[in-house]
Amino acid sequence: MAGTKKLVIVESPTKAKTIGGYLGDDYEVIASVGHVRDLAEPSELPAELKKGPFGRFAVDVENDFAPYYVVNDNKKKTVAELKRALKDADELWLATDEDREGEAIAWHLLEVLKPKVPVRRMVFHEITKDAIEQAKQNTRDLDTALVDAQETRRILDRLYGYDISPVLWRKVAPKLSAGRVQSAATRLVVDRERERQAFNAAEYWDLSASFHPSADAPDPTAFTARLVRLDGQRLATGGDFGDDGKLTPRAIKAGSVPLEQQRAEQLAALLTPQAVATVRSVETKPHTRRPAAPFTTSTLQQEASRKLRYSSRQTMSFAQSLYENGYITYMRTDSPTLSQQAIQAARTQASELYGAQTLPEKPRVYTGKAKGAQEAHEAIRPAGDIFQRPTQLKGKLSQGEHALYDLIWKRTVASQMADAKGSTDTVTLEASVTESDRTAPTTAEFTASGTVITFPGFLLAYEEGRDEKRGDTEQNVSLPQLSSGQSLDVTDPEAKGHETSPPPRYTEASLTKRLEELGIGRPSTYAAIISTIMDRGYVTKKGQALVPSWIAFSVVRLLEEHFSALVNYDFTAEMENDLDRIASGEADRSKWLGEFYFGTDSHPGLRGVVDNLGEIDARAINTIRIDDQISLRNGKYGPYLEVFDEKSEVGDDGVLKPRAVNIPDGLAPDELTPAKAHELAEAEPAEDRVVGLHPSTGKRIIAKNGRFGPYVSELPDEGEELPKGQKPRTASLFKSMDPATVDLDTAIALLELPRVVGVDPESNAEITAQNGRYGPYLKKGTDTRSLTSEEAIFSIDLAGAQELFAQPKYGARKASSALKEFDADPVSGKPVKVRDGRFGPYVTDGETNATIPRGDSVDDITFERAIELLAIKRAKGPAKKKAPAKKAAAKKPAAKKTPAKKTAAKKTTAKSAEKTVDPVRSAAAKKAAATRAAKKAAAEAALAE
């Protein structure tokens, strides 16, 4: 309707800015900055609900799993702004992403805003002028089935985490948490490490040599071939051995035998430069390679990991920015399908750049397995009907964004190009040798293969990367022109020994691929899954490899032994399929949650499992047997070895007590073999090195390595008892110091820290230099200044200290300069700068500070990105304080949503009357709520979401 004012709500400021550029003056676009509300924490519930059915989960499991939502504290300001904007609007347009998460955000906005004006749902898969114009003409109602699926997932994760995490706290370690999908992902990584621990390497040898055609041959180029058979019997390669170190049944059936070292070296000695080989056959086969399908979320994360070394989190951060700025289509999809518009754009650019001959006669069509709502999207591709080439975007994108766009563009264009064609030649050679222990000559058979690409096709644009493969011995050799019966000279025979390799650890790319194969998780969750298991300390990265921590072994063992169904891969995948059925309207949310929680005839349900756990032996769960004498234990201060041997002592009760042996930092689980464990156990403990006697006290000063690093300590005299509560003086060594070489003077200086630098003549306050949690610093009263190095603690004088205190709080360099400087912020009108802070680089305009996310580097920060980060920070409002929130007034439980056939506006009115989302706090109950919430805060903070 002409003349109406339309309020459009999206998720992010960047998206708002981009869409706003395509809409007219009748539209006001505002960002909600993600979700505006979520399930309440139990401590946030009103007093009258804490003891009721909502008290445990903020979900009423007895009443259709009704959730209790609250507006997030950091979103109250945003909600207030949205409500003010809605007062002046004649229509409300919800333009959040068209997936479960986006649909849920839209529904929550309706519940919070309670609009009295018409509501439209606007969806699009790319942010271009044409796409936005088309979306304006084709609005729809809210899809409550999608909302049901997302709400079910959120409630499911709450029930799972809040029921299982406390078990982990009691039996493994405090502050651990369990997540439905994250637990399965952690189990995958642990299972792979178990395979590596159980792996037995097998030794095998091979033999290669150089073969030379005669000088008068048409092509005298030499090449290398590998021995594959002796007297017709196939020689085993790495892929023929199992993880037990023995030949696999398949290899035995094929008649493969390993080549032993002695024979390999004997054959190499017999293949003298005078030996001659004959070409037995030359086989030529056509070679064809098809291009890879356009990117899905999973394949994009995998390829960005292989080629760009991006983490899943970085990949999705850059992709999100590219999408919101209108450069690519929606980045959460499991469909490799391209629209006709995209197919034409890709074919046009392929023809323009690489020639019409690189196009197949018909467009290529790709299909994938449908797994729910995200299948409605296209593959990830450049936006628009004419793709912007990467060269056109130089300077417009950050370095990380540009590299990812280049990858997406190449993959999309290549997907519509012709196959690469060529031929593969395989040559088989024979040489006769006479071995000393054999009467008849031995026929040694060598082979070499080489592929020649005669028509590159799609390879002109793009070639897909690949993950590491075990036993992969294929080599592409450049072969000369050869003919059957041709004689070749043999030179440089070389025998090489090899060991089979254990299964490779998962990388982020291969773990994402495996999760997708198992049906665990969905496009919107892969990056979050991997980030979560790393943030929780269950998995660390060693190069590109994902290595499980010892605590992950205990967690997985407890879940396998007592919650086996819940970490079963098939069961976890089936839950994802069930959520998809809810999203498509084929299954009922409440009924499904009831079966999951309370159980069925075939499944005990989460409550049934938790209520019937019985006794769990925490010691057994946290013990991993290495052999009969040594076990690994996860203790209060980390993992250690528990050793029973002749050095163990008998306790007062007559029972043999195990010795505790530290494990070196960085030792991966598969590296702790029985031999390594005994090496650590048998190593003599490092003697406390006596540095010398303190000249004033006469006490011994020792240097030693402790659990938290090297340190020096002043020991009491023999027989001397320190007063109760007093401990010997100790001091940590600087990073540059070694307990084996630290001298007496340095040790004394460390023990006497903080060092008095002098007295400030103006304030008459003492200035001291000392080491702290965040590094070396000066202190004058309550004022402090950082020092540039630990050594400066001993070297700085009073004049230098006065100079530092005369500078601004964070030092002259930080105050006067910045890593980057930009123009004035449009909101505050102050210049924007990138600075390096205590916790990393951040963006500031002098009023608002915004941390630079992990996915971004300082070099990648542009003025636009800096403005966006500040806008997001402002929208979040001030950081949430740890003080407990005030009590909320009572409200009715959430009611079931109305059928999807009703309009969004009607559904909003009905639901809003049934569910209170921003309860009024009760000032009278503030004190009581604060006391109760404070007691629970520490425990609840660790629960899995």
PDB file of N, CA and C in Angstrom, residues 152-223:
ATOM      1  N   THR A 152      12.105 -27.477  19.540  1.00  0.00           N
ATOM      2  CA  THR A 152      12.353 -28.840  20.016  1.00  0.00           C
ATOM      3  C   THR A 152      13.833 -29.076  20.228  1.00  0.00           C
ATOM      4  N   ARG A 153      14.649 -28.630  19.262  1.00  0.00           N
ATOM      5  CA  ARG A 153      16.095 -28.790  19.391  1.00  0.00           C
ATOM      6  C   ARG A 153      16.608 -28.072  20.642  1.00  0.00           C
ATOM      7  N   ARG A 154      16.120 -26.872  20.863  1.00  0.00           N
ATOM      8  CA  ARG A 154      16.584 -26.093  22.019  1.00  0.00           C
ATOM      9  C   ARG A 154      16.183 -26.767  23.329  1.00  0.00           C
ATOM     10  N   ILE A 155      14.955 -27.241  23.415  1.00  0.00           N
ATOM     11  CA  ILE A 155      14.486 -27.917  24.623  1.00  0.00           C
ATOM     12  C   ILE A 155      15.220 -29.238  24.808  1.00  0.00           C
ATOM     13  N   LEU A 156      15.410 -29.947  23.725  1.00  0.00           N
ATOM     14  CA  LEU A 156      16.128 -31.221  23.776  1.00  0.00           C
ATOM     15  C   LEU A 156      17.536 -31.028  24.339  1.00  0.00           C
ATOM     16  N   ASP A 157      18.237 -30.019  23.857  1.00  0.00           N
ATOM     17  CA  ASP A 157      19.592 -29.761  24.347  1.00  0.00           C
ATOM     18  C   ASP A 157      19.589 -29.346  25.817  1.00  0.00           C
ATOM     19  N   ARG A 158      18.556 -28.609  26.239  1.00  0.00           N
ATOM     20  CA  ARG A 158      18.460 -28.224  27.646  1.00  0.00           C
ATOM     21  C   ARG A 158      18.259 -29.456  28.528  1.00  0.00           C
ATOM     22  N   LEU A 159      17.353 -30.331  28.156  1.00  0.00           N
ATOM     23  CA  LEU A 159      17.093 -31.538  28.939  1.00  0.00           C
ATOM     24  C   LEU A 159      18.333 -32.413  29.013  1.00  0.00           C
ATOM     25  N   TYR A 160      18.982 -32.594  27.864  1.00  0.00           N
ATOM     26  CA  TYR A 160      20.178 -33.442  27.785  1.00  0.00           C
ATOM     27  C   TYR A 160      21.295 -32.870  28.661  1.00  0.00           C
ATOM     28  N   GLY A 161      21.593 -31.598  28.479  1.00  0.00           N
ATOM     29  CA  GLY A 161      22.701 -30.997  29.210  1.00  0.00           C
ATOM     30  C   GLY A 161      22.460 -30.919  30.705  1.00  0.00           C
ATOM     31  N   TYR A 162      21.248 -30.514  31.100  1.00  0.00           N
ATOM     32  CA  TYR A 162      20.979 -30.305  32.522  1.00  0.00           C
ATOM     33  C   TYR A 162      20.812 -31.616  33.280  1.00  0.00           C
ATOM     34  N   ASP A 163      20.513 -32.706  32.583  1.00  0.00           N
ATOM     35  CA  ASP A 163      20.384 -33.997  33.258  1.00  0.00           C
ATOM     36  C   ASP A 163      21.720 -34.735  33.333  1.00  0.00           C
ATOM     37  N   ILE A 164      22.538 -34.627  32.301  1.00  0.00           N
ATOM     38  CA  ILE A 164      23.761 -35.429  32.234  1.00  0.00           C
ATOM     39  C   ILE A 164      24.973 -34.690  32.783  1.00  0.00           C
ATOM     40  N   SER A 165      25.045 -33.366  32.581  1.00  0.00           N
ATOM     41  CA  SER A 165      26.222 -32.623  33.033  1.00  0.00           C
ATOM     42  C   SER A 165      26.494 -32.796  34.526  1.00  0.00           C
ATOM     43  N   PRO A 166      25.468 -32.751  35.417  1.00  0.00           N
ATOM     44  CA  PRO A 166      25.760 -32.954  36.839  1.00  0.00           C
ATOM     45  C   PRO A 166      26.414 -34.304  37.134  1.00  0.00           C
ATOM     46  N   VAL A 167      26.094 -35.312  36.326  1.00  0.00           N
ATOM     47  CA  VAL A 167      26.733 -36.621  36.520  1.00  0.00           C
ATOM     48  C   VAL A 167      28.228 -36.506  36.230  1.00  0.00           C
ATOM     49  N   LEU A 168      28.571 -35.759  35.180  1.00  0.00           N
ATOM     50  CA  LEU A 168      29.983 -35.550  34.843  1.00  0.00           C
ATOM     51  C   LEU A 168      30.693 -34.795  35.957  1.00  0.00           C
ATOM     52  N   TRP A 169      30.021 -33.815  36.549  1.00  0.00           N
ATOM     53  CA  TRP A 169      30.650 -33.042  37.639  1.00  0.00           C
ATOM     54  C   TRP A 169      31.014 -33.960  38.803  1.00  0.00           C
ATOM     55  N   ARG A 170      30.088 -34.848  39.134  1.00  0.00           N
ATOM     56  CA  ARG A 170      30.301 -35.696  40.310  1.00  0.00           C
ATOM     57  C   ARG A 170      31.308 -36.803  40.052  1.00  0.00           C
ATOM     58  N   LYS A 171      31.337 -37.321  38.839  1.00  0.00           N
ATOM     59  CA  LYS A 171      32.118 -38.524  38.588  1.00  0.00           C
ATOM     60  C   LYS A 171      33.396 -38.300  37.785  1.00  0.00           C
ATOM     61  N   VAL A 172      33.500 -37.158  37.101  1.00  0.00           N
ATOM     62  CA  VAL A 172      34.719 -36.911  36.312  1.00  0.00           C
ATOM     63  C   VAL A 172      35.440 -35.666  36.810  1.00  0.00           C
ATOM     64  N   ALA A 173      34.843 -34.492  36.605  1.00  0.00           N
ATOM     65  CA  ALA A 173      35.486 -33.248  37.040  1.00  0.00           C
ATOM     66  C   ALA A 173      34.461 -32.125  37.048  1.00  0.00           C
ATOM     67  N   PRO A 174      34.661 -31.108  37.903  1.00  0.00           N
ATOM     68  CA  PRO A 174      33.723 -29.976  37.928  1.00  0.00           C
ATOM     69  C   PRO A 174      33.724 -29.211  36.604  1.00  0.00           C
ATOM     70  N   LYS A 175      32.614 -28.536  36.353  1.00  0.00           N
ATOM     71  CA  LYS A 175      32.467 -27.604  35.236  1.00  0.00           C
ATOM     72  C   LYS A 175      32.462 -28.262  33.862  1.00  0.00           C
ATOM     73  N   LEU A 176      32.412 -29.597  33.811  1.00  0.00           N
ATOM     74  CA  LEU A 176      32.276 -30.259  32.518  1.00  0.00           C
ATOM     75  C   LEU A 176      30.838 -30.151  32.057  1.00  0.00           C
ATOM     76  N   SER A 177      30.615 -30.381  30.773  1.00  0.00           N
ATOM     77  CA  SER A 177      29.253 -30.327  30.270  1.00  0.00           C
ATOM     78  C   SER A 177      29.080 -31.340  29.155  1.00  0.00           C
ATOM     79  N   ALA A 178      27.855 -31.788  28.998  1.00  0.00           N
ATOM     80  CA  ALA A 178      27.512 -32.756  27.963  1.00  0.00           C
ATOM     81  C   ALA A 178      26.532 -32.118  27.000  1.00  0.00           C
ATOM     82  N   GLY A 179      26.738 -32.354  25.736  1.00  0.00           N
ATOM     83  CA  GLY A 179      25.826 -31.869  24.710  1.00  0.00           C
ATOM     84  C   GLY A 179      25.451 -33.016  23.802  1.00  0.00           C
ATOM     85  N   ARG A 180      24.236 -33.012  23.323  1.00  0.00           N
ATOM     86  CA  ARG A 180      23.722 -34.134  22.540  1.00  0.00           C
ATOM     87  C   ARG A 180      24.602 -34.436  21.320  1.00  0.00           C
ATOM     88  N   VAL A 181      24.845 -33.446  20.474  1.00  0.00           N
ATOM     89  CA  VAL A 181      25.631 -33.668  19.266  1.00  0.00           C
ATOM     90  C   VAL A 181      27.123 -33.580  19.569  1.00  0.00           C
ATOM     91  N   GLN A 182      27.505 -32.671  20.461  1.00  0.00           N
ATOM     92  CA  GLN A 182      28.916 -32.512  20.786  1.00  0.00           C
ATOM     93  C   GLN A 182      29.494 -33.780  21.413  1.00  0.00           C
ATOM     94  N   SER A 183      28.687 -34.502  22.199  1.00  0.00           N
ATOM     95  CA  SER A 183      29.171 -35.743  22.815  1.00  0.00           C
ATOM     96  C   SER A 183      29.478 -36.786  21.750  1.00  0.00           C
ATOM     97  N   ALA A 184      28.635 -36.866  20.727  1.00  0.00           N
ATOM     98  CA  ALA A 184      28.881 -37.822  19.647  1.00  0.00           C
ATOM     99  C   ALA A 184      30.134 -37.436  18.866  1.00  0.00           C
ATOM    100  N   ALA A 185      30.340 -36.140  18.647  1.00  0.00           N
ATOM    101  CA  ALA A 185      31.530 -35.682  17.927  1.00  0.00           C
ATOM    102  C   ALA A 185      32.793 -35.971  18.739  1.00  0.00           C
ATOM    103  N   THR A 186      32.730 -35.733  20.057  1.00  0.00           N
ATOM    104  CA  THR A 186      33.875 -36.033  20.921  1.00  0.00           C
ATOM    105  C   THR A 186      34.175 -37.524  20.889  1.00  0.00           C
ATOM    106  N   ARG A 187      33.129 -38.339  20.893  1.00  0.00           N
ATOM    107  CA  ARG A 187      33.332 -39.789  20.846  1.00  0.00           C
ATOM    108  C   ARG A 187      34.040 -40.193  19.554  1.00  0.00           C
ATOM    109  N   LEU A 188      33.698 -39.574  18.447  1.00  0.00           N
ATOM    110  CA  LEU A 188      34.370 -39.878  17.178  1.00  0.00           C
ATOM    111  C   LEU A 188      35.875 -39.643  17.290  1.00  0.00           C
ATOM    112  N   VAL A 189      36.257 -38.490  17.862  1.00  0.00           N
ATOM    113  CA  VAL A 189      37.673 -38.155  17.982  1.00  0.00           C
ATOM    114  C   VAL A 189      38.373 -39.120  18.943  1.00  0.00           C
ATOM    115  N   VAL A 190      37.696 -39.466  20.041  1.00  0.00           N
ATOM    116  CA  VAL A 190      38.274 -40.407  20.999  1.00  0.00           C
ATOM    117  C   VAL A 190      38.391 -41.804  20.376  1.00  0.00           C
ATOM    118  N   ASP A 191      37.362 -42.222  19.656  1.00  0.00           N
ATOM    119  CA  ASP A 191      37.410 -43.541  18.996  1.00  0.00           C
ATOM    120  C   ASP A 191      38.587 -43.638  18.033  1.00  0.00           C
ATOM    121  N   ARG A 192      38.846 -42.571  17.305  1.00  0.00           N
ATOM    122  CA  ARG A 192      39.973 -42.580  16.373  1.00  0.00           C
ATOM    123  C   ARG A 192      41.292 -42.687  17.136  1.00  0.00           C
ATOM    124  N   GLU A 193      41.391 -42.006  18.286  1.00  0.00           N
ATOM    125  CA  GLU A 193      42.621 -42.089  19.075  1.00  0.00           C
ATOM    126  C   GLU A 193      42.777 -43.486  19.670  1.00  0.00           C
ATOM    127  N   ARG A 194      41.669 -44.112  20.029  1.00  0.00           N
ATOM    128  CA  ARG A 194      41.742 -45.498  20.509  1.00  0.00           C
ATOM    129  C   ARG A 194      42.266 -46.418  19.420  1.00  0.00           C
ATOM    130  N   GLU A 195      41.831 -46.193  18.181  1.00  0.00           N
ATOM    131  CA  GLU A 195      42.337 -46.992  17.066  1.00  0.00           C
ATOM    132  C   GLU A 195      43.839 -46.806  16.916  1.00  0.00           C
ATOM    133  N   ARG A 196      44.292 -45.583  17.093  1.00  0.00           N
ATOM    134  CA  ARG A 196      45.722 -45.313  16.988  1.00  0.00           C
ATOM    135  C   ARG A 196      46.489 -45.974  18.146  1.00  0.00           C
ATOM    136  N   GLN A 197      45.880 -45.994  19.335  1.00  0.00           N
ATOM    137  CA  GLN A 197      46.526 -46.636  20.475  1.00  0.00           C
ATOM    138  C   GLN A 197      46.643 -48.152  20.278  1.00  0.00           C
ATOM    139  N   ALA A 198      45.612 -48.740  19.678  1.00  0.00           N
ATOM    140  CA  ALA A 198      45.602 -50.193  19.478  1.00  0.00           C
ATOM    141  C   ALA A 198      46.389 -50.603  18.230  1.00  0.00           C
ATOM    142  N   PHE A 199      46.822 -49.669  17.438  1.00  0.00           N
ATOM    143  CA  PHE A 199      47.473 -49.960  16.163  1.00  0.00           C
ATOM    144  C   PHE A 199      48.838 -50.614  16.370  1.00  0.00           C
ATOM    145  N   ASN A 200      49.113 -51.633  15.569  1.00  0.00           N
ATOM    146  CA  ASN A 200      50.427 -52.279  15.544  1.00  0.00           C
ATOM    147  C   ASN A 200      51.040 -52.069  14.164  1.00  0.00           C
ATOM    148  N   ALA A 201      52.171 -51.401  14.121  1.00  0.00           N
ATOM    149  CA  ALA A 201      52.816 -51.111  12.839  1.00  0.00           C
ATOM    150  C   ALA A 201      53.402 -52.377  12.231  1.00  0.00           C
ATOM    151  N   ALA A 202      53.338 -52.477  10.929  1.00  0.00           N
ATOM    152  CA  ALA A 202      53.949 -53.584  10.188  1.00  0.00           C
ATOM    153  C   ALA A 202      55.062 -53.025   9.315  1.00  0.00           C
ATOM    154  N   GLU A 203      56.143 -53.774   9.210  1.00  0.00           N
ATOM    155  CA  GLU A 203      57.276 -53.345   8.376  1.00  0.00           C
ATOM    156  C   GLU A 203      57.202 -54.043   7.020  1.00  0.00           C
ATOM    157  N   TYR A 204      57.436 -53.310   5.999  1.00  0.00           N
ATOM    158  CA  TYR A 204      57.538 -53.899   4.663  1.00  0.00           C
ATOM    159  C   TYR A 204      58.557 -53.081   3.871  1.00  0.00           C
ATOM    160  N   TRP A 205      59.085 -53.699   2.847  1.00  0.00           N
ATOM    161  CA  TRP A 205      60.112 -53.054   2.023  1.00  0.00           C
ATOM    162  C   TRP A 205      59.651 -52.990   0.586  1.00  0.00           C
ATOM    163  N   ASP A 206      60.175 -52.027  -0.133  1.00  0.00           N
ATOM    164  CA  ASP A 206      59.946 -51.987  -1.574  1.00  0.00           C
ATOM    165  C   ASP A 206      61.259 -51.672  -2.279  1.00  0.00           C
ATOM    166  N   LEU A 207      61.214 -51.790  -3.583  1.00  0.00           N
ATOM    167  CA  LEU A 207      62.416 -51.602  -4.392  1.00  0.00           C
ATOM    168  C   LEU A 207      62.040 -50.804  -5.625  1.00  0.00           C
ATOM    169  N   SER A 208      62.777 -49.773  -5.896  1.00  0.00           N
ATOM    170  CA  SER A 208      62.551 -48.967  -7.098  1.00  0.00           C
ATOM    171  C   SER A 208      63.871 -48.796  -7.827  1.00  0.00           C
ATOM    172  N   ALA A 209      63.784 -48.449  -9.096  1.00  0.00           N
ATOM    173  CA  ALA A 209      64.996 -48.253  -9.904  1.00  0.00           C
ATOM    174  C   ALA A 209      64.675 -47.314 -11.045  1.00  0.00           C
ATOM    175  N   SER A 210      65.733 -46.736 -11.640  1.00  0.00           N
ATOM    176  CA  SER A 210      65.581 -45.885 -12.819  1.00  0.00           C
ATOM    177  C   SER A 210      65.785 -46.717 -14.071  1.00  0.00           C
ATOM    178  N   PHE A 211      64.978 -46.439 -15.091  1.00  0.00           N
ATOM    179  CA  PHE A 211      65.046 -47.184 -16.350  1.00  0.00           C
ATOM    180  C   PHE A 211      65.312 -46.194 -17.478  1.00  0.00           C
ATOM    181  N   HIS A 212      66.296 -46.548 -18.320  1.00  0.00           N
ATOM    182  CA  HIS A 212      66.769 -45.632 -19.359  1.00  0.00           C
ATOM    183  C   HIS A 212      66.633 -46.256 -20.737  1.00  0.00           C
ATOM    184  N   PRO A 213      65.853 -45.655 -21.642  1.00  0.00           N
ATOM    185  CA  PRO A 213      65.880 -46.111 -23.041  1.00  0.00           C
ATOM    186  C   PRO A 213      67.259 -45.812 -23.626  1.00  0.00           C
ATOM    187  N   SER A 214      67.590 -46.475 -24.697  1.00  0.00           N
ATOM    188  CA  SER A 214      68.885 -46.243 -25.339  1.00  0.00           C
ATOM    189  C   SER A 214      68.937 -44.830 -25.904  1.00  0.00           C
ATOM    190  N   ALA A 215      70.145 -44.351 -26.129  1.00  0.00           N
ATOM    191  CA  ALA A 215      70.314 -42.973 -26.589  1.00  0.00           C
ATOM    192  C   ALA A 215      69.689 -42.741 -27.952  1.00  0.00           C
ATOM    193  N   ASP A 216      69.580 -43.803 -28.774  1.00  0.00           N
ATOM    194  CA  ASP A 216      69.005 -43.621 -30.111  1.00  0.00           C
ATOM    195  C   ASP A 216      67.506 -43.894 -30.144  1.00  0.00           C
ATOM    196  N   ALA A 217      66.889 -44.104 -28.976  1.00  0.00           N
ATOM    197  CA  ALA A 217      65.444 -44.327 -28.927  1.00  0.00           C
ATOM    198  C   ALA A 217      64.707 -43.037 -29.270  1.00  0.00           C
ATOM    199  N   PRO A 218      63.456 -43.135 -29.760  1.00  0.00           N
ATOM    200  CA  PRO A 218      62.687 -41.914 -30.097  1.00  0.00           C
ATOM    201  C   PRO A 218      62.586 -40.938 -28.930  1.00  0.00           C
ATOM    202  N   ASP A 219      62.458 -41.486 -27.724  1.00  0.00           N
ATOM    203  CA  ASP A 219      62.388 -40.644 -26.534  1.00  0.00           C
ATOM    204  C   ASP A 219      63.283 -41.269 -25.463  1.00  0.00           C
ATOM    205  N   PRO A 220      64.473 -40.720 -25.239  1.00  0.00           N
ATOM    206  CA  PRO A 220      65.429 -41.343 -24.301  1.00  0.00           C
ATOM    207  C   PRO A 220      65.233 -40.934 -22.838  1.00  0.00           C
ATOM    208  N   THR A 221      64.094 -40.326 -22.521  1.00  0.00           N
ATOM    209  CA  THR A 221      63.871 -39.848 -21.157  1.00  0.00           C
ATOM    210  C   THR A 221      63.820 -41.008 -20.153  1.00  0.00           C
ATOM    211  N   ALA A 222      64.559 -40.882 -19.062  1.00  0.00           N
ATOM    212  CA  ALA A 222      64.562 -41.905 -18.022  1.00  0.00           C
ATOM    213  C   ALA A 222      63.341 -41.719 -17.103  1.00  0.00           C
ATOM    214  N   PHE A 223      62.944 -42.800 -16.449  1.00  0.00           N
ATOM    215  CA  PHE A 223      61.815 -42.742 -15.519  1.00  0.00           C
ATOM    216  C   PHE A 223      62.042 -43.759 -14.413  1.00  0.00           C
TER     217      PHE A 223
END
